[in-house]
Coordinates of C-alpha atoms in Angstrom, one line a residue:
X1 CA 15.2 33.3 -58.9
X2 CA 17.8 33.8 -56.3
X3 CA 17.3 35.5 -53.3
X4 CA 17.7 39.1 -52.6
X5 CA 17.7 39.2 -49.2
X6 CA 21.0 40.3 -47.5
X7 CA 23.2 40.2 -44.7
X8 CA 26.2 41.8 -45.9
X9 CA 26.3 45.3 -45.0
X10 CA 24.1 48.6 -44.9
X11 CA 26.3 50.7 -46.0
X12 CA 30.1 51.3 -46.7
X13 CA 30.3 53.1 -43.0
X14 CA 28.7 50.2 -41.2
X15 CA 31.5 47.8 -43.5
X16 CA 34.3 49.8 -42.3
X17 CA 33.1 49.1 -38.3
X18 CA 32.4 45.6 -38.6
X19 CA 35.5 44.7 -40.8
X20 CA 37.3 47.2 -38.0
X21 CA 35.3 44.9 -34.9
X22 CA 37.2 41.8 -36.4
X23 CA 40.9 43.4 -37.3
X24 CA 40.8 44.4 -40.8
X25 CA 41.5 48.4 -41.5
X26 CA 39.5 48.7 -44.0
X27 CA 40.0 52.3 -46.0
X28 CA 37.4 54.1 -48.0
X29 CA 37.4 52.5 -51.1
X30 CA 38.0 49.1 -50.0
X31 CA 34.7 49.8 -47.8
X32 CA 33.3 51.3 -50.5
X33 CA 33.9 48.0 -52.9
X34 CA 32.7 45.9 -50.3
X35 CA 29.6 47.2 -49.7
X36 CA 28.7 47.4 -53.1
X37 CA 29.4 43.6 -53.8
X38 CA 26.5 42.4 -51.5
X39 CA 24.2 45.0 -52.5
X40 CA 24.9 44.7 -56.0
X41 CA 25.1 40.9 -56.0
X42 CA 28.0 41.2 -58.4
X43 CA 31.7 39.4 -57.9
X44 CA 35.0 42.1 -57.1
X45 CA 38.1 41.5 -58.6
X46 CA 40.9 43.0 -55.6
X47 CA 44.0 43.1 -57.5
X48 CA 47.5 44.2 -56.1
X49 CA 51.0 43.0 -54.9
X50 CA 51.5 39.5 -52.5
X51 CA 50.7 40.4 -49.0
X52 CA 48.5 43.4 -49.3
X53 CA 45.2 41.6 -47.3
X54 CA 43.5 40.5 -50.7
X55 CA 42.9 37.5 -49.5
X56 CA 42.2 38.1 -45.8
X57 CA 39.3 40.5 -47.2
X58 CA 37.4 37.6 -47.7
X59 CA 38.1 36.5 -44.3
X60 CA 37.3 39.3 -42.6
X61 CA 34.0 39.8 -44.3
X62 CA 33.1 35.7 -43.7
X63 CA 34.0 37.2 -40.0
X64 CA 32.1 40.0 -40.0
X65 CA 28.7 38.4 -41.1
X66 CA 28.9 35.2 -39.9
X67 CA 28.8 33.4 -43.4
X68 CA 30.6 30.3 -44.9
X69 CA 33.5 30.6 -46.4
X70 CA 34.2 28.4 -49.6
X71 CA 37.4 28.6 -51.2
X72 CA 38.9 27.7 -54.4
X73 CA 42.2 27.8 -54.2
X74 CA 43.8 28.6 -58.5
X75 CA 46.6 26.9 -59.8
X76 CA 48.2 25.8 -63.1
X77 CA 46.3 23.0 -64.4
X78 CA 42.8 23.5 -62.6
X79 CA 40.3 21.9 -64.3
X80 CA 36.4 21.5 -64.2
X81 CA 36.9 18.4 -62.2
X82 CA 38.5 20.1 -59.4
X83 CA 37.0 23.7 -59.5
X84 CA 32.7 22.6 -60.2
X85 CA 32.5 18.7 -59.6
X86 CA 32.9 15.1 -60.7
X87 CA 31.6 11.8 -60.3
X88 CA 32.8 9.1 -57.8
X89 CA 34.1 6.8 -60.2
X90 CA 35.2 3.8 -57.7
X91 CA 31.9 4.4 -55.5
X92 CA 29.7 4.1 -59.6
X93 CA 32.2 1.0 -60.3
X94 CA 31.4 -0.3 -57.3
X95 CA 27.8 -0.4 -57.5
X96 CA 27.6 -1.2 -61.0
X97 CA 29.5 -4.7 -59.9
X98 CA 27.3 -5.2 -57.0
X99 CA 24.0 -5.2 -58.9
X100 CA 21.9 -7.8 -60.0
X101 CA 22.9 -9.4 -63.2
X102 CA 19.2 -9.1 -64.6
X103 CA 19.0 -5.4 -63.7
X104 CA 18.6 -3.5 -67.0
X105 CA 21.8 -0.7 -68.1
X106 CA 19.3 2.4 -68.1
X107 CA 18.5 1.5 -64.4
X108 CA 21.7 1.2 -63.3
X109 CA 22.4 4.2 -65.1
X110 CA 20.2 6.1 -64.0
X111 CA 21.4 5.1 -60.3
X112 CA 24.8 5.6 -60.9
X113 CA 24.3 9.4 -62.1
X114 CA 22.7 10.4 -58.5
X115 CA 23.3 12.5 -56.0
X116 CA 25.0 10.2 -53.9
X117 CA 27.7 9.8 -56.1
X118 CA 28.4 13.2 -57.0
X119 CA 31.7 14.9 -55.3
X120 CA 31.1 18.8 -55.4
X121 CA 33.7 20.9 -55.5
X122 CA 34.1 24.8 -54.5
X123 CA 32.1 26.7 -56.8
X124 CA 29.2 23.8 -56.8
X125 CA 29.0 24.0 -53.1
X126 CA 28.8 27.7 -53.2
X127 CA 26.0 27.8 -55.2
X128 CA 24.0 25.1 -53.8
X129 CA 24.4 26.6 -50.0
X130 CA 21.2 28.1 -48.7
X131 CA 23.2 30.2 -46.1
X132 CA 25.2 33.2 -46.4
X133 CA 28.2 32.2 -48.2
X134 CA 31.7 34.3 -48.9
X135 CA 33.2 32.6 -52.0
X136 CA 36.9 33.4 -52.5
X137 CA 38.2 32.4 -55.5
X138 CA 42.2 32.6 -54.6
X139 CA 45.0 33.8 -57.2
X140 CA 42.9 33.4 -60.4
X141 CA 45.5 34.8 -62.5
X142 CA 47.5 31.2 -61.9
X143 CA 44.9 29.6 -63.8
X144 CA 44.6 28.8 -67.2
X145 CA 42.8 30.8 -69.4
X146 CA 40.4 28.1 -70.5
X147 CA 39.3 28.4 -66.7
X148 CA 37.8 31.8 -66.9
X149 CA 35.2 30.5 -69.3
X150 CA 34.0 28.1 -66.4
X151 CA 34.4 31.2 -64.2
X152 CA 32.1 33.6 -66.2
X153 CA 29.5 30.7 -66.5
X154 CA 29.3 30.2 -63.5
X155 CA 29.6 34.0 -62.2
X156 CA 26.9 35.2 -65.0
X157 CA 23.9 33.3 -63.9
X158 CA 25.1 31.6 -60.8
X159 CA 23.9 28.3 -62.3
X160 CA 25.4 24.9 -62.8
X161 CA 24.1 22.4 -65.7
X162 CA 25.3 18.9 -65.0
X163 CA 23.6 16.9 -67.9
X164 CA 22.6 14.2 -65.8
X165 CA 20.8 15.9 -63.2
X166 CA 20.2 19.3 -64.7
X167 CA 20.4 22.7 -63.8
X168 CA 21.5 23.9 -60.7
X169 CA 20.3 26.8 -59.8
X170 CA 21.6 29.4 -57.1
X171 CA 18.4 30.1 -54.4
X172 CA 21.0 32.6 -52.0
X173 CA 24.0 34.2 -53.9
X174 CA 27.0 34.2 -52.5
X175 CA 28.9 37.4 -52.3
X176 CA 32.0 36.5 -54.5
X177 CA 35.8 37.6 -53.8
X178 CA 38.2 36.6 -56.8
X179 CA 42.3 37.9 -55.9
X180 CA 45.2 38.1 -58.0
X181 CA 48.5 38.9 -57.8
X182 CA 48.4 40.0 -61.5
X183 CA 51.4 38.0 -62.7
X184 CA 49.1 38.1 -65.8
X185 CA 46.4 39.7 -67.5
X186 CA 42.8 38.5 -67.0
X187 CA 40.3 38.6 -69.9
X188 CA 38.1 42.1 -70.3
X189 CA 34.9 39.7 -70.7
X190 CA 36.3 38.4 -67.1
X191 CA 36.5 41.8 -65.5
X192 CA 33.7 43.0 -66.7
X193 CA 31.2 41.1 -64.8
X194 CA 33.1 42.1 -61.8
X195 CA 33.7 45.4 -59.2
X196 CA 37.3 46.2 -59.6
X197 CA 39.5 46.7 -55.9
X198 CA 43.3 47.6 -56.3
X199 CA 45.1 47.4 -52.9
X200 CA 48.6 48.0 -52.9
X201 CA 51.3 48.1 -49.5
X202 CA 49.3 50.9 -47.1
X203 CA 51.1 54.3 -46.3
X204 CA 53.4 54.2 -43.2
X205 CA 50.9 55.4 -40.8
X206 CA 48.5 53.1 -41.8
X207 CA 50.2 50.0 -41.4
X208 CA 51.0 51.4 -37.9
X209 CA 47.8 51.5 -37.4
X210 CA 47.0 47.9 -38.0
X211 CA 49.8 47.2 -36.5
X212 CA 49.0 48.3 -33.4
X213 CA 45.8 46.8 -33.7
X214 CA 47.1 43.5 -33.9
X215 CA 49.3 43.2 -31.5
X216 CA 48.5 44.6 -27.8
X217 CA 51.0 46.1 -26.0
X218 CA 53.8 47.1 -28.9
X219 CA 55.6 50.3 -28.2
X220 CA 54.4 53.3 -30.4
X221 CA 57.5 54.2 -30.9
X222 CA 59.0 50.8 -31.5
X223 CA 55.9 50.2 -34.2
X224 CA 57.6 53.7 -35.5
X225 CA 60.3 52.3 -36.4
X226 CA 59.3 49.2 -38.1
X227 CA 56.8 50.5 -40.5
X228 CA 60.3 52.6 -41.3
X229 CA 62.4 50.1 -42.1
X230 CA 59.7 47.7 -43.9
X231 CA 59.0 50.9 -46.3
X232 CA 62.7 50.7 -46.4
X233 CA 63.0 47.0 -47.7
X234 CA 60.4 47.4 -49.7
X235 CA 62.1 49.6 -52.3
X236 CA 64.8 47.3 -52.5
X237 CA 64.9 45.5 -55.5
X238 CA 63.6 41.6 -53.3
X239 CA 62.3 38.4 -54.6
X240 CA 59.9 39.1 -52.6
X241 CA 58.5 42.0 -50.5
X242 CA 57.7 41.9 -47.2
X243 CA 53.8 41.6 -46.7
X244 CA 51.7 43.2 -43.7
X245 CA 51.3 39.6 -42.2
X246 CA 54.9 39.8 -41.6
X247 CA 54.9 43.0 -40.4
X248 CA 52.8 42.0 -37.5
X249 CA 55.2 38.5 -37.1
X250 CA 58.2 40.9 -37.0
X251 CA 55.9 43.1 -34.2
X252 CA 55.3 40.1 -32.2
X253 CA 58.5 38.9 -32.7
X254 CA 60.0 42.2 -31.1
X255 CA 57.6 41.6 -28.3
X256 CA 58.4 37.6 -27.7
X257 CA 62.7 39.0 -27.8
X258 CA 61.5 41.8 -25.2
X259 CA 63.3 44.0 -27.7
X260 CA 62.2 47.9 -27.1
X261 CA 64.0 49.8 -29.6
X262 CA 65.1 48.4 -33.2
X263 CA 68.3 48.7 -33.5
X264 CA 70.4 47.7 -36.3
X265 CA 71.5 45.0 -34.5
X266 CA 68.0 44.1 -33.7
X267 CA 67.0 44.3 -37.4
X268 CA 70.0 42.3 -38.6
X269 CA 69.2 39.7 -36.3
X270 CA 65.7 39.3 -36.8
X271 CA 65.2 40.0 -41.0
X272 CA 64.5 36.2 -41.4
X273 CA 60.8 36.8 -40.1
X274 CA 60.1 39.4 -42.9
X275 CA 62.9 38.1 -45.9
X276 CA 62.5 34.4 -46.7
X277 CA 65.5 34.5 -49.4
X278 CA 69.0 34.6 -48.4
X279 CA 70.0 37.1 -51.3
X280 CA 67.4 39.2 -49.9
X281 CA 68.6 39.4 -46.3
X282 CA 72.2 39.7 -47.6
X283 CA 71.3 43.0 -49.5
X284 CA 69.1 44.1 -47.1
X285 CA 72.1 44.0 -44.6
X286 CA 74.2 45.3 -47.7
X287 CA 71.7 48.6 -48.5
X288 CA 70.9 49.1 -45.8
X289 CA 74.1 49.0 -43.9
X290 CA 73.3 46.9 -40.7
X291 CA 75.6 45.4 -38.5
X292 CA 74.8 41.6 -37.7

């Protein structure tokens, strides 16, 4: 059985001053969420825009207790090869020519189908890791469907059969972070093995906040008026919104210029560290009526 011991958090107060110790702001219900995955031993699902801190949760909390962090990184055409493991085919071709001519097929077999030629991948490794491990499966919703099935195989039991060798089984779990950006809609048999955490852009004061917190020695006023004007872009109709990592980039931007009140000018001329399309900065100058 896997263990039960844990060294996640106490409760959802002590998560919201050690996430706080290493710069994440957490709120009550992302606290809340948090808590309960390690004490609960069961995977959350944090859904919500690009940018919102999904995926520097994971960090934080890998931060926060001292654990591994294993990622798995989603995309189209992820397979079982890439996400569990596979063999080293040129290591097992390699030794199958090197042996003895008079060595019998089952031997060799059976050599070949070892340990040492087995290349574990993210979600193997997790599970095989005696230490306290933060798994963050990254942007699940760009995988195929077919992948979830791995996903709730692997996520119900927290065991890996490889025919071979047999079944792997899961001595520590690891406290399991899956984010998406919910371009599409993930499978109720998915979610339902998970805690559910929808974060979304944080209310102006908030964002000050870890603003502030991130970058020593910005003007409260000055930190004012950007969390204005990124609310601002934000209900423009972007490719893309800005995220709170660029919020702080613009804030330490502002610092690096020596630039103590944001000005039009000052926004015009620096929107290329939050906008990364040129049709948004054009009708962010355009709405917003800046003067470059």
């Amino acid at each position: 059985m896997p263990s039960r011991t844990s060294s996640w958090f106490s409760s959802p107060a002590e998560a919201v001053t050690r996430l706080g110790d290493v710069g994440y702001l957490a709120d009550g219900s992302t606290a809340l969420t948090t808590y309960l995955a390690g004490a609960l031993e069961k995977p959350v699902l944090v859904e919500g825009p690009a940018g919102v801190g999904k995926t520097e949760l994971a960090k934080a909390i890998t931060r926060a207790t001292g654990a591994e962090l294993v990622r798995l990184q989603c995309y189209e055409g992820l397979d079982e090869a890439r996400a569990l493991y596979e063999w080293n085919y040129k290591k097992q071709l390699l030794r199958i020519q090197a042996v003895d001519d008079g060595q019998a097929w089952e031997e060799t077999h059976g050599d070949i189908f070892s340990e040492e030629f087995l290349l574990t991948r993210p979600l193997l490794t997790a599970i095989r890791r005696e230490e306290p491990t933060v798994l963050l499966i990254d942007e699940v919703d760009k995988t195929d469907v077919e992948v979830e099935g791995l996903l709730l195989e692997v996520l119900s039991d927290f065991q890996v059969t490889i025919p071979e060798l047999g079944t792997m089984v899961s001595t520590r779990r690891p406290l399991v972070v899956l984010t998406s950006n919910a371009t599409r809609e993930l499978s109720e048999a998915l979610k339902r093995r998970c805690l559910y955490l929808h974060l979304d852009y944080p209310e102006a004061d908030r964002e000050r906040e870890i603003v502030l917190s991130q970058v020593p020695g910005l003007d409260d006023a000055v930190a004012r008026q950007l969390v204005s004007v990124i609310g601002r872009l934000r209900e423009l109709e972007l490719k893309k919104s800005p995220s709170i990592a660029e919020s702080v980039d613009w804030a330490r931007t502002l610092i690096a210029l020596e630039i103590t009140d944001l000005s039009d000018k000052a926004v015009a001329d620096t929107l290329g560290v939050v906008l990364k399309h040129s049709s948004d900065v054009d009708r962010a100058v355009r709405e917003l009526r800046l003067k470059r």
